[in-house]
XYZ file of C-alpha atoms in Angstrom:
666
model
C 40.467 -15.486 22.544
C 42.969 -14.622 19.783
C 41.548 -16.815 16.992
C 38.700 -19.068 15.900
C 38.935 -22.854 15.983
C 36.710 -24.913 13.687
C 36.602 -28.232 11.875
C 37.847 -28.458 8.299
C 35.009 -29.174 5.849
C 37.503 -31.155 3.742
C 39.093 -33.676 6.107
C 37.571 -32.890 9.495
C 40.838 -31.765 11.076
C 40.791 -28.844 13.528
C 41.768 -25.515 11.973
C 42.686 -22.157 13.440
C 41.754 -18.796 11.891
C 43.153 -15.549 13.274
C 42.121 -12.020 12.240
C 45.513 -11.638 10.551
C 45.190 -14.851 8.541
C 41.620 -13.960 7.549
C 42.795 -10.643 6.071
C 45.818 -12.253 4.382
C 43.575 -14.764 2.617
C 41.243 -11.989 1.437
C 44.217 -9.883 0.311
C 45.380 -12.779 -1.838
C 41.883 -13.283 -3.300
C 41.799 -9.583 -4.237
C 38.111 -8.851 -3.566
C 37.012 -5.201 -3.782
C 35.298 -5.506 -0.379
C 36.750 -7.621 2.394
C 35.266 -8.296 5.821
C 36.840 -8.106 9.255
C 36.790 -11.292 11.300
C 34.079 -11.014 13.945
C 32.612 -13.110 16.749
C 29.057 -14.043 15.740
C 26.473 -15.453 18.137
C 22.789 -16.194 17.546
C 20.569 -13.218 18.276
C 18.285 -15.437 20.330
C 21.115 -15.960 22.880
C 21.068 -13.654 25.919
C 23.471 -12.942 28.749
C 27.204 -12.137 28.973
C 28.090 -14.078 25.811
C 26.592 -11.289 23.656
C 28.687 -8.607 25.358
C 31.819 -10.777 25.143
C 31.329 -11.256 21.387
C 30.774 -7.545 20.779
C 33.962 -6.446 22.586
C 35.972 -9.212 20.907
C 34.727 -7.972 17.510
C 35.999 -4.466 18.368
C 39.407 -5.814 19.429
C 39.736 -7.885 16.292
C 38.958 -4.968 13.967
C 42.218 -3.298 15.063
C 44.164 -6.461 14.277
C 42.440 -6.677 10.882
C 43.315 -3.042 10.086
C 46.950 -3.638 11.054
C 47.131 -6.791 8.902
C 45.526 -5.187 5.843
C 48.295 -4.762 3.240
C 46.187 -3.382 0.344
C 44.092 -0.550 1.842
C 44.223 1.505 -1.369
C 42.899 -1.379 -3.475
C 40.532 -3.220 -1.137
C 37.849 -1.819 1.168
C 37.815 -3.313 4.663
C 34.356 -3.305 6.273
C 33.865 -3.576 10.019
C 30.895 -5.538 11.369
C 28.490 -4.203 14.002
C 27.645 -6.828 16.627
C 25.734 -6.676 19.896
C 22.740 -8.972 19.441
C 19.390 -7.353 20.172
C 20.806 -5.160 22.932
C 20.582 -1.501 21.801
C 23.268 -0.427 24.299
C 25.799 -2.974 23.006
C 24.946 -2.141 19.405
C 25.530 1.535 20.124
C 28.918 0.850 21.719
C 29.976 -1.244 18.724
C 28.763 1.324 16.164
C 30.625 4.162 17.881
C 33.760 2.050 18.160
C 33.747 1.205 14.456
C 32.917 4.735 13.306
C 35.910 6.053 15.288
C 38.153 3.876 13.118
C 36.929 5.595 9.897
C 36.514 2.463 7.812
C 35.513 2.494 4.109
C 32.198 0.799 4.917
C 30.217 -0.904 7.665
C 28.211 -4.115 7.950
C 25.364 -4.891 10.337
C 25.897 -8.485 11.424
C 24.331 -11.027 13.705
C 20.797 -10.740 12.267
C 18.528 -13.118 10.330
C 19.305 -15.752 12.943
C 15.848 -16.484 14.313
C 14.961 -13.176 15.979
C 11.437 -11.787 15.562
C 10.938 -9.317 12.735
C 10.089 -6.422 15.020
C 13.461 -6.773 16.765
C 15.195 -7.266 13.411
C 14.089 -3.980 11.860
C 14.705 -2.005 15.047
C 18.346 -3.111 15.120
C 18.753 -2.179 11.445
C 17.124 1.215 12.041
C 19.319 1.925 15.062
C 22.542 1.027 13.259
C 21.825 2.804 9.964
C 20.852 5.958 11.852
C 24.193 6.003 13.687
C 26.490 4.984 10.814
C 27.901 7.634 8.415
C 25.616 8.595 5.527
C 28.517 8.757 3.079
C 29.733 5.180 3.672
C 28.094 1.948 2.434
C 25.885 0.188 5.002
C 25.609 -3.536 4.468
C 23.058 -5.805 6.198
C 24.538 -9.289 6.253
C 22.540 -12.434 5.571
C 19.379 -10.649 4.408
C 17.829 -11.797 1.127
C 14.040 -11.871 1.356
C 12.699 -9.239 -1.087
C 10.414 -7.733 1.570
C 13.312 -7.449 4.034
C 15.483 -5.776 1.394
C 12.851 -3.163 0.574
C 12.214 -2.387 4.252
C 15.926 -2.220 5.137
C 16.556 0.051 2.149
C 13.850 2.361 3.471
C 15.700 2.381 6.792
C 18.954 3.408 5.103
C 20.772 0.175 4.203
C 22.611 -0.125 0.880
C 23.903 -3.689 0.460
C 22.789 -7.256 1.178
C 23.859 -10.855 0.671
C 21.994 -14.143 1.007
C 21.696 -17.614 -0.511
C 17.889 -17.365 -0.371
C 17.143 -16.948 -4.123
C 19.053 -20.078 -5.141
C 18.344 -22.087 -1.991
C 14.591 -21.614 -2.336
C 14.893 -22.524 -6.026
C 16.278 -25.925 -5.009
C 13.017 -26.487 -3.124
C 10.963 -25.700 -6.231
C 9.980 -22.151 -5.295
C 10.023 -19.151 -7.633
C 10.147 -15.499 -6.571
C 7.386 -13.344 -8.073
C 6.077 -9.820 -7.294
C 3.178 -11.390 -5.376
C 5.591 -13.306 -3.093
C 6.478 -16.891 -3.950
C 5.168 -19.492 -6.382
C 5.566 -23.137 -5.335
C 6.131 -25.080 -8.553
C 5.954 -28.477 -6.824
C 2.244 -28.041 -6.100
C -0.065 -30.219 -8.178
C -1.964 -27.105 -9.279
C 1.053 -26.237 -11.460
C 0.875 -29.480 -13.456
C -1.470 -28.051 -16.116
C -0.642 -24.352 -15.808
C 0.610 -23.220 -19.209
C 1.542 -19.699 -18.122
C 5.127 -18.554 -17.520
C 6.318 -18.203 -13.922
C 5.739 -14.436 -14.085
C 3.902 -12.970 -17.060
C 5.625 -9.609 -16.594
C 9.152 -11.105 -16.377
C 11.394 -11.007 -19.443
C 14.023 -13.495 -18.263
C 15.042 -16.462 -20.423
C 13.068 -18.916 -18.281
C 9.791 -16.982 -18.403
C 10.134 -16.469 -22.156
C 10.660 -20.139 -22.952
C 9.160 -22.386 -20.273
C 5.743 -22.864 -18.704
C 4.920 -23.526 -15.063
C 3.717 -26.991 -16.043
C 7.040 -27.852 -17.679
C 9.094 -26.645 -14.731
C 6.729 -28.525 -12.383
C 7.547 -31.720 -14.262
C 11.262 -31.041 -13.750
C 11.486 -29.902 -10.124
C 9.998 -33.149 -8.871
C 12.679 -35.313 -10.519
C 15.378 -33.369 -12.408
C 18.072 -30.938 -11.225
C 17.433 -28.859 -14.360
C 14.250 -27.561 -12.703
C 16.234 -26.110 -9.813
C 18.698 -24.558 -12.241
C 15.932 -22.875 -14.247
C 14.327 -21.575 -11.063
C 17.704 -20.299 -9.821
C 18.124 -18.411 -13.099
C 14.664 -16.850 -12.766
C 15.091 -16.007 -9.073
C 18.436 -14.308 -9.676
C 16.877 -12.383 -12.565
C 14.035 -11.311 -10.270
C 16.478 -10.121 -7.578
C 18.536 -8.184 -10.123
C 15.394 -6.523 -11.466
C 14.211 -5.705 -7.944
C 17.615 -4.191 -7.091
C 17.667 -2.179 -10.314
C 14.136 -0.824 -9.844
C 14.818 -0.010 -6.192
C 18.021 1.825 -7.108
C 16.398 3.811 -9.929
C 13.459 4.824 -7.721
C 15.927 6.339 -5.241
C 17.897 8.095 -7.991
C 14.730 9.578 -9.503
C 13.214 10.590 -6.160
C 10.229 8.225 -6.237
C 11.254 5.635 -3.660
C 8.056 5.989 -1.550
C 5.978 5.268 -4.658
C 8.170 2.234 -5.378
C 7.639 0.919 -1.837
C 3.875 1.342 -2.067
C 3.759 -0.356 -5.464
C 5.872 -3.241 -4.169
C 3.616 -3.758 -1.138
C 0.413 -3.513 -3.181
C 1.617 -6.329 -5.418
C 2.799 -8.526 -2.551
C -0.207 -7.805 -0.297
C -3.116 -7.052 -2.674
C -5.621 -7.668 0.133
C -4.011 -5.021 2.320
C -2.709 -7.462 4.973
C 0.735 -5.845 5.251
C 2.566 -7.297 8.301
C 2.552 -5.027 11.315
C 6.359 -5.018 11.590
C 6.543 -3.623 8.045
C 4.044 -0.891 8.944
C 6.073 -0.016 12.046
C 9.387 0.058 10.187
C 8.120 2.198 7.321
C 6.488 4.627 9.727
C 9.934 5.183 11.266
C 11.354 5.533 7.746
C 8.782 8.254 7.050
C 6.997 6.400 4.226
C 3.206 6.508 4.237
C 1.796 3.089 3.279
C -1.758 3.637 4.520
C -2.906 3.208 0.923
C -1.582 -0.367 1.025
C -3.378 -1.412 4.196
C -6.974 -2.438 4.800
C -8.722 -1.200 7.936
C -11.643 -2.617 9.905
C -14.547 -3.432 9.861
C -14.348 -3.505 6.042
C -11.436 -5.932 6.413
C -14.131 -8.609 6.644
C -14.916 -8.073 2.950
C -11.312 -8.812 2.033
C -10.619 -11.538 4.578
C -13.738 -13.558 3.702
C -13.346 -12.958 -0.041
C -16.906 -11.593 -0.275
C -15.859 -8.375 -2.041
C -13.863 -10.374 -4.575
C -16.820 -12.741 -5.138
C -19.308 -9.890 -5.745
C -17.002 -8.164 -8.241
C -16.267 -11.456 -10.023
C -19.999 -12.120 -10.481
C -20.405 -8.769 -12.239
C -17.416 -9.547 -14.471
C -19.117 -12.821 -15.385
C -22.448 -11.107 -16.158
C -21.243 -7.966 -17.961
C -17.691 -8.690 -19.066
C -18.085 -9.648 -22.745
C -16.865 -6.192 -23.812
C -14.379 -3.797 -22.263
C -17.131 -1.243 -21.649
C -19.337 -3.895 -20.032
C -16.402 -5.011 -17.918
C -15.956 -1.450 -16.690
C -19.661 -1.142 -15.833
C -19.557 -4.456 -13.982
C -16.683 -3.264 -11.782
C -18.302 0.150 -11.249
C -21.650 -1.329 -10.183
C -20.023 -3.844 -7.844
C -18.070 -1.076 -6.110
C -21.223 0.979 -5.638
C -22.935 -2.043 -4.071
C -20.239 -2.794 -1.501
C -19.351 0.867 -0.791
C -21.903 1.502 2.016
C -20.457 -1.296 4.144
C -16.794 -0.846 3.122
C -16.023 2.753 4.137
C -12.669 3.204 2.432
C -11.904 3.840 -1.238
C -8.341 2.729 -0.506
C -9.496 -0.619 0.886
C -11.875 -1.188 -2.013
C -9.175 -0.294 -4.536
C -6.284 -2.263 -3.061
C -8.200 -5.131 -1.491
C -10.807 -5.906 -4.166
C -10.679 -4.123 -7.507
C -7.005 -3.640 -8.363
C -6.212 -7.390 -8.092
C -9.164 -8.162 -10.400
C -8.187 -5.457 -12.903
C -4.581 -6.642 -12.952
C -5.628 -10.246 -13.510
C -7.982 -9.327 -16.365
C -5.398 -7.020 -17.946
C -2.559 -9.537 -17.847
C -4.858 -12.194 -19.317
C -5.484 -9.811 -22.222
C -1.758 -9.194 -22.696
C -1.901 -5.730 -21.101
C 1.169 -5.266 -18.895
C 2.108 -2.408 -16.524
C 4.924 -0.091 -17.544
C 4.637 -1.331 -21.131
C 3.040 -0.004 -24.356
C 0.524 -2.841 -24.002
C -0.855 -1.135 -20.873
C -3.257 0.808 -23.101
C -4.802 -2.362 -24.483
C -7.007 -2.777 -21.413
C -5.381 -2.057 -18.044
C -5.015 1.723 -18.387
C -8.692 2.198 -19.265
C -9.993 -0.063 -16.479
C -7.756 1.689 -13.936
C -8.907 5.151 -15.033
C -12.567 4.129 -15.090
C -12.511 2.558 -11.649
C -10.450 5.435 -10.230
C -12.834 8.098 -11.532
C -15.959 6.148 -10.549
C -14.732 5.542 -7.011
C -15.315 9.152 -5.937
C -18.975 8.968 -6.947
C -19.409 5.648 -5.115
C -17.995 7.289 -1.990
C -20.232 10.338 -2.419
C -23.341 8.160 -2.803
C -23.403 6.855 0.785
C -22.561 8.466 4.120
C -20.732 5.314 5.228
C -18.766 4.821 1.991
C -15.802 6.949 3.131
C -14.390 7.915 6.508
C -14.208 11.632 5.697
C -17.987 11.769 5.134
C -18.704 11.269 8.823
C -16.045 13.822 9.721
C -17.710 16.410 7.469
C -21.067 16.055 9.204
C -19.429 16.146 12.638
C -17.640 19.393 11.762
C -20.912 20.785 10.409
C -22.535 20.079 13.778
C -19.849 22.218 15.436
C -21.117 25.132 13.329
C -24.731 24.431 14.202
C -25.699 22.664 10.972
C -27.572 19.493 11.936
C -28.483 16.986 9.221
C -31.534 15.060 10.431
C -31.516 11.280 9.833
C -28.054 11.667 8.282
C -27.694 8.356 6.388
C -31.034 8.698 4.601
C -30.701 12.460 4.038
C -27.221 12.004 2.587
C -28.335 9.193 0.256
C -31.396 11.083 -0.963
C -29.361 14.212 -1.766
C -26.541 12.313 -3.477
C -28.526 9.583 -5.215
C -29.546 11.177 -8.516
C -26.349 13.126 -9.397
C -24.109 10.278 -8.177
C -25.994 7.619 -10.139
C -25.934 9.753 -13.292
C -22.179 10.240 -12.889
C -21.647 6.520 -12.293
C -23.586 5.734 -15.463
C -21.763 8.192 -17.738
C -18.191 7.973 -16.366
C -17.165 4.635 -17.960
C -18.721 5.701 -21.282
C -17.047 9.141 -21.357
C -13.680 7.601 -20.518
C -14.285 4.997 -23.229
C -14.439 7.931 -25.683
C -11.665 10.214 -24.372
C -9.285 7.491 -23.128
C -10.222 4.500 -25.298
C -8.819 1.023 -24.710
C -7.172 -0.687 -27.667
C -9.054 -3.896 -26.856
C -12.798 -3.376 -27.320
C -14.043 -6.919 -26.728
C -13.150 -9.272 -23.875
C -14.940 -12.532 -24.768
C -12.762 -14.580 -22.425
C -13.478 -12.484 -19.311
C -16.835 -14.105 -18.392
C -15.349 -17.583 -18.759
C -12.349 -16.586 -16.644
C -14.677 -15.174 -13.989
C -16.810 -18.316 -14.071
C -13.712 -20.448 -13.596
C -12.596 -18.284 -10.698
C -16.021 -18.580 -9.039
C -15.855 -22.334 -9.494
C -12.461 -22.416 -7.800
C -13.789 -20.239 -4.971
C -16.505 -22.823 -4.305
C -19.878 -22.140 -2.706
C -20.442 -19.116 -0.474
C -18.737 -19.845 2.836
C -20.201 -19.493 6.305
C -18.050 -16.416 6.978
C -19.275 -14.791 3.767
C -22.908 -15.369 4.788
C -22.104 -13.853 8.185
C -20.527 -10.870 6.407
C -23.605 -10.432 4.181
C -25.969 -10.601 7.147
C -23.827 -8.198 9.178
C -23.642 -5.761 6.277
C -27.428 -5.771 5.854
C -27.870 -5.402 9.612
C -25.481 -2.441 9.816
C -26.964 -0.671 6.783
C -30.480 -1.185 8.203
C -29.407 0.427 11.466
C -27.850 3.327 9.579
C -31.081 3.824 7.621
C -33.529 3.467 10.524
C -31.181 4.407 13.368
C -32.718 7.799 14.030
C -36.176 6.285 14.424
C -35.024 3.729 17.013
C -32.362 5.852 18.709
C -29.231 4.051 17.411
C -26.421 6.305 16.189
C -24.216 5.535 13.183
C -21.208 4.893 15.429
C -23.129 2.413 17.592
C -24.365 0.622 14.453
C -20.789 0.281 13.173
C -19.542 -1.001 16.535
C -22.374 -3.545 16.690
C -21.414 -4.796 13.231
C -17.766 -5.083 14.223
C -18.704 -6.884 17.450
C -20.726 -9.467 15.503
C -17.783 -10.138 13.179
C -15.489 -10.578 16.188
C -17.857 -12.800 18.129
C -18.533 -15.095 15.166
C -14.854 -15.386 14.263
C -14.914 -13.607 10.897
C -12.358 -11.181 12.341
C -10.131 -11.580 15.378
C -8.728 -9.005 17.742
C -5.324 -9.152 16.074
C -6.988 -8.017 12.830
C -8.275 -4.967 14.666
C -5.048 -4.196 16.517
C -2.987 -4.498 13.341
C -4.980 -1.778 11.579
C -2.800 1.116 12.645
C -4.230 3.429 9.977
C -7.752 2.914 11.339
C -6.675 3.769 14.896
C -4.780 6.780 13.545
C -7.941 7.925 11.794
C -9.954 7.527 14.989
C -7.420 9.565 16.965
C -7.123 12.287 14.326
C -10.895 12.598 14.009
C -11.057 13.418 17.697
C -8.236 15.949 17.354
C -9.708 17.607 14.246
C -13.198 17.835 15.707
C -11.790 19.247 18.954
C -9.685 21.838 17.107
C -12.652 22.835 14.938
C -14.786 23.301 18.038
C -12.169 25.477 19.709
C -11.681 27.611 16.579
C -15.438 28.105 16.364
C -15.831 28.918 20.057
C -12.963 31.412 19.952
C -14.611 33.254 17.043
C -11.762 32.742 14.561
C -13.865 30.825 12.018
C -16.712 33.350 12.301
C -14.337 36.288 11.836
C -12.701 34.713 8.780
C -16.020 33.754 7.176
C -17.452 37.235 7.768
C -14.438 38.790 6.042
C -14.828 36.554 2.988
C -18.616 37.066 2.951
C -18.178 40.863 2.955
C -15.681 40.541 0.114
C -18.166 38.482 -1.912
C -20.977 40.903 -1.097
C -18.845 43.761 -2.404
C -19.162 42.108 -5.821
C -22.945 42.015 -5.315
C -23.018 38.223 -5.536
C -26.248 36.452 -4.669
C -26.038 33.416 -2.422
C -26.235 30.980 -5.393
C -23.301 32.759 -7.067
C -21.326 32.802 -3.811
C -22.152 29.095 -3.392
C -20.680 28.277 -6.824
C -17.517 30.350 -6.212
C -16.869 28.810 -2.794
C -17.527 25.233 -3.966
C -15.175 25.687 -6.930
C -12.458 27.172 -4.711
C -12.813 24.363 -2.168
C -12.508 21.797 -4.969
C -9.543 23.304 -6.829
C -7.505 23.918 -3.669
C -7.193 20.137 -3.393
C -4.403 20.288 -5.976
C -2.323 21.423 -2.973
C -3.390 18.527 -0.710
C -2.354 14.869 -0.566
C -5.133 13.751 1.769
C -8.906 14.102 1.693
C -9.138 13.903 5.481
C -6.363 16.500 5.802
C -8.228 18.814 3.432
C -11.423 18.415 5.467
C -9.618 19.095 8.734
C -7.925 22.188 7.367
C -10.658 23.831 5.312
C -14.122 22.277 5.657
C -15.210 24.288 8.689
C -13.899 27.543 7.239
C -15.605 27.067 3.866
C -18.867 25.976 5.488
C -18.804 29.120 7.635
C -18.183 31.245 4.521
C -21.179 29.618 2.827
C -23.366 30.301 5.858
C -22.214 33.919 6.074
C -23.043 34.355 2.375
C -26.609 33.181 2.966
C -26.310 29.650 1.585
C -28.773 27.225 3.280
C -26.861 25.279 5.911
C -27.704 21.672 5.011
C -27.159 22.334 1.306
C -23.743 23.891 1.959
C -22.665 21.127 4.364
C -23.657 18.296 2.027
C -22.285 19.929 -1.141
C -18.871 20.458 0.458
C -18.904 16.846 1.669
C -19.799 15.544 -1.802
C -16.981 17.675 -3.227
C -14.575 16.071 -0.761
C -15.159 12.693 -2.401
C -15.100 13.954 -5.976
C -11.690 15.667 -5.749
C -10.112 12.366 -4.676
C -9.560 11.523 -8.362
C -7.841 14.773 -9.418
C -4.211 13.650 -9.232
C -2.001 10.673 -8.391
C -1.612 12.008 -4.837
C -5.126 13.301 -4.160
C -6.329 10.297 -2.136
C -5.411 6.858 -0.851
C -7.000 5.115 -3.834
C -5.070 7.429 -6.187
C -1.781 6.054 -4.854
C -3.087 2.477 -5.187
C -4.191 2.826 -8.814
C -1.264 4.947 -9.984
C 1.155 2.596 -8.237
C -0.134 -0.285 -10.393
C 1.952 1.127 -13.251
C -0.732 1.121 -15.974
C -1.390 4.852 -16.253
C 1.166 7.538 -17.062
C 1.315 10.685 -14.942
C 0.227 13.188 -17.651
C -2.855 11.038 -18.321
C -3.764 11.060 -14.616
C -3.766 14.881 -14.549
C -5.467 15.281 -17.948
C -8.271 12.804 -17.308
C -8.604 13.974 -13.710
C -9.275 17.549 -14.833
C -11.675 16.548 -17.631
C -13.705 14.323 -15.313
C -13.707 17.071 -12.668
C -15.430 19.319 -15.221
C -17.852 16.509 -16.145
C -18.707 15.923 -12.483
C -19.153 19.659 -11.925
C -21.651 19.817 -14.813
C -23.570 16.741 -13.617
C -23.610 17.555 -9.909
C -24.205 21.245 -10.590
C -26.905 20.677 -13.231
C -28.726 17.569 -12.026
C -28.055 18.438 -8.404
C -29.568 21.923 -8.691
C -32.966 20.596 -9.775
C -32.838 17.534 -7.502
C -31.954 19.488 -4.373
C -34.704 21.992 -5.174
C -37.139 19.083 -5.467
C -35.969 17.738 -2.086
C -36.441 21.150 -0.473
C -32.804 21.775 0.447
C -33.248 25.383 -0.735
């Protein structure tokens, strides 16, 4: 085939377009970027037609190059074809790269293929195309697709999506889409996006645009204006994040806004793993996914906002108490932050006129973020099952011969008094050292009451979640007496949620981060056991113990030095679990060699592991979630993190010393 034959959109007559004529037309138009004529087939088609189209595209590129009369003024891009066949795509990429074109397009996508195939083709092509030439994914316009493809190395996109979806009454917002035709918009006096500064959001309400989109073309025009403004802002922010070296943070922030409940699609998780971007902070694992999926966690937190939310300080206490209540059955600070508390904080802050990345952030949002962030570590330290690393700590302690009897109860008893004191004073201290500009929030209880009304009565799945939570916690408390381990209790709880339909197997399979944690726990425990058996940990701890003894330190003094060192070293770590795997066994062995009582040393190090999760913006999964919200500036994260670390050290060291003596831990 030497040309394309198609029907004229003007008069219906047959028309012929050759590669030469295509280039001549584009030369006359004078565009900066012009495209080679290619043979496009739907990606869902299989068989010899795909191969035929790919080879024809390669033949036509030579004719386009020969016909191009303005190569110094216009950039001719070749188009990679080959359907979903990686072999054909590779042949086409190599053929185009050999021709040393100014830029390259990835074509033939967004035509009905599944998303997993889509991103794999993009990843394959961008990896093989030159880094110093533009890489353009054709026909891609969904914001999520653009962010993912940019992570995979693409630079340019085109699509009618922003204006086409506007014609159907849909606005693009950071949370996804807003359907203005819905009856719920009829009395909504808010702008489309409260954080958007476009002309439409400044001057028109959702209710007004709703009245237009159902009967007047002006509604579609206003939505088109907003959607194009949103896409330009997204492109600008994406570009600047790359320039300033904070693209991973941008991706995480984008996903947290679009998927506040942590239900990031699996294809996105797969693609970003290949791109080398950690989004575990954006995803909710199981079985605590039941709290998010049923809305139970949101309901509990909203009740406390209703009861205590008349002032900013009361609001903070309401959120802190609700997190402490759900922590034992939701073993992930990241899941609690991203799936429950950040969406509530953002909603309350925006209602009070406190916007992220704006001077108004300090009105309310910055304080609530800091308070919840700093309180979260104490909530995790309060219960054995409130954080995944807690169980790992006790397992590693067992490898060194330190057995904590009735672990759930022993852990809670040891942590209860210092953790509760810290939870009580943290919001108040932050209220003094990092005060919000807005002191009273009289509208918050009414807003919470309205939200609870909209949520309706407690659903069947929520009751199942409550019963399962109580059942699991009861087994954790009394498990030793009846011979049921913590792991068995958790698996029984998960099985109940699966059998009664609160969760399904796809929910479990999609939680890649949870499976990763399970696998890494096994690896870390195995490595710790081998290091102990080979004598390496004992040798290292003996060396440190002798060094401490040379200073004539008693075991309490050695205990303080080792705990402080273990805590402060976390400035060098970006993962609590990674810190535990690397250093917990070694520091526990040093404590034992210095004469520190085993259970005291094991528990104190484990409590420390939770507390240092609020040191920096990279110290834990929840840190990335809260910092990514855009309310708190980086210097404030470090300053407040250090101050609260000192406060926690005083409380846990002072209150804990007397409490642990009372409990007989030393």
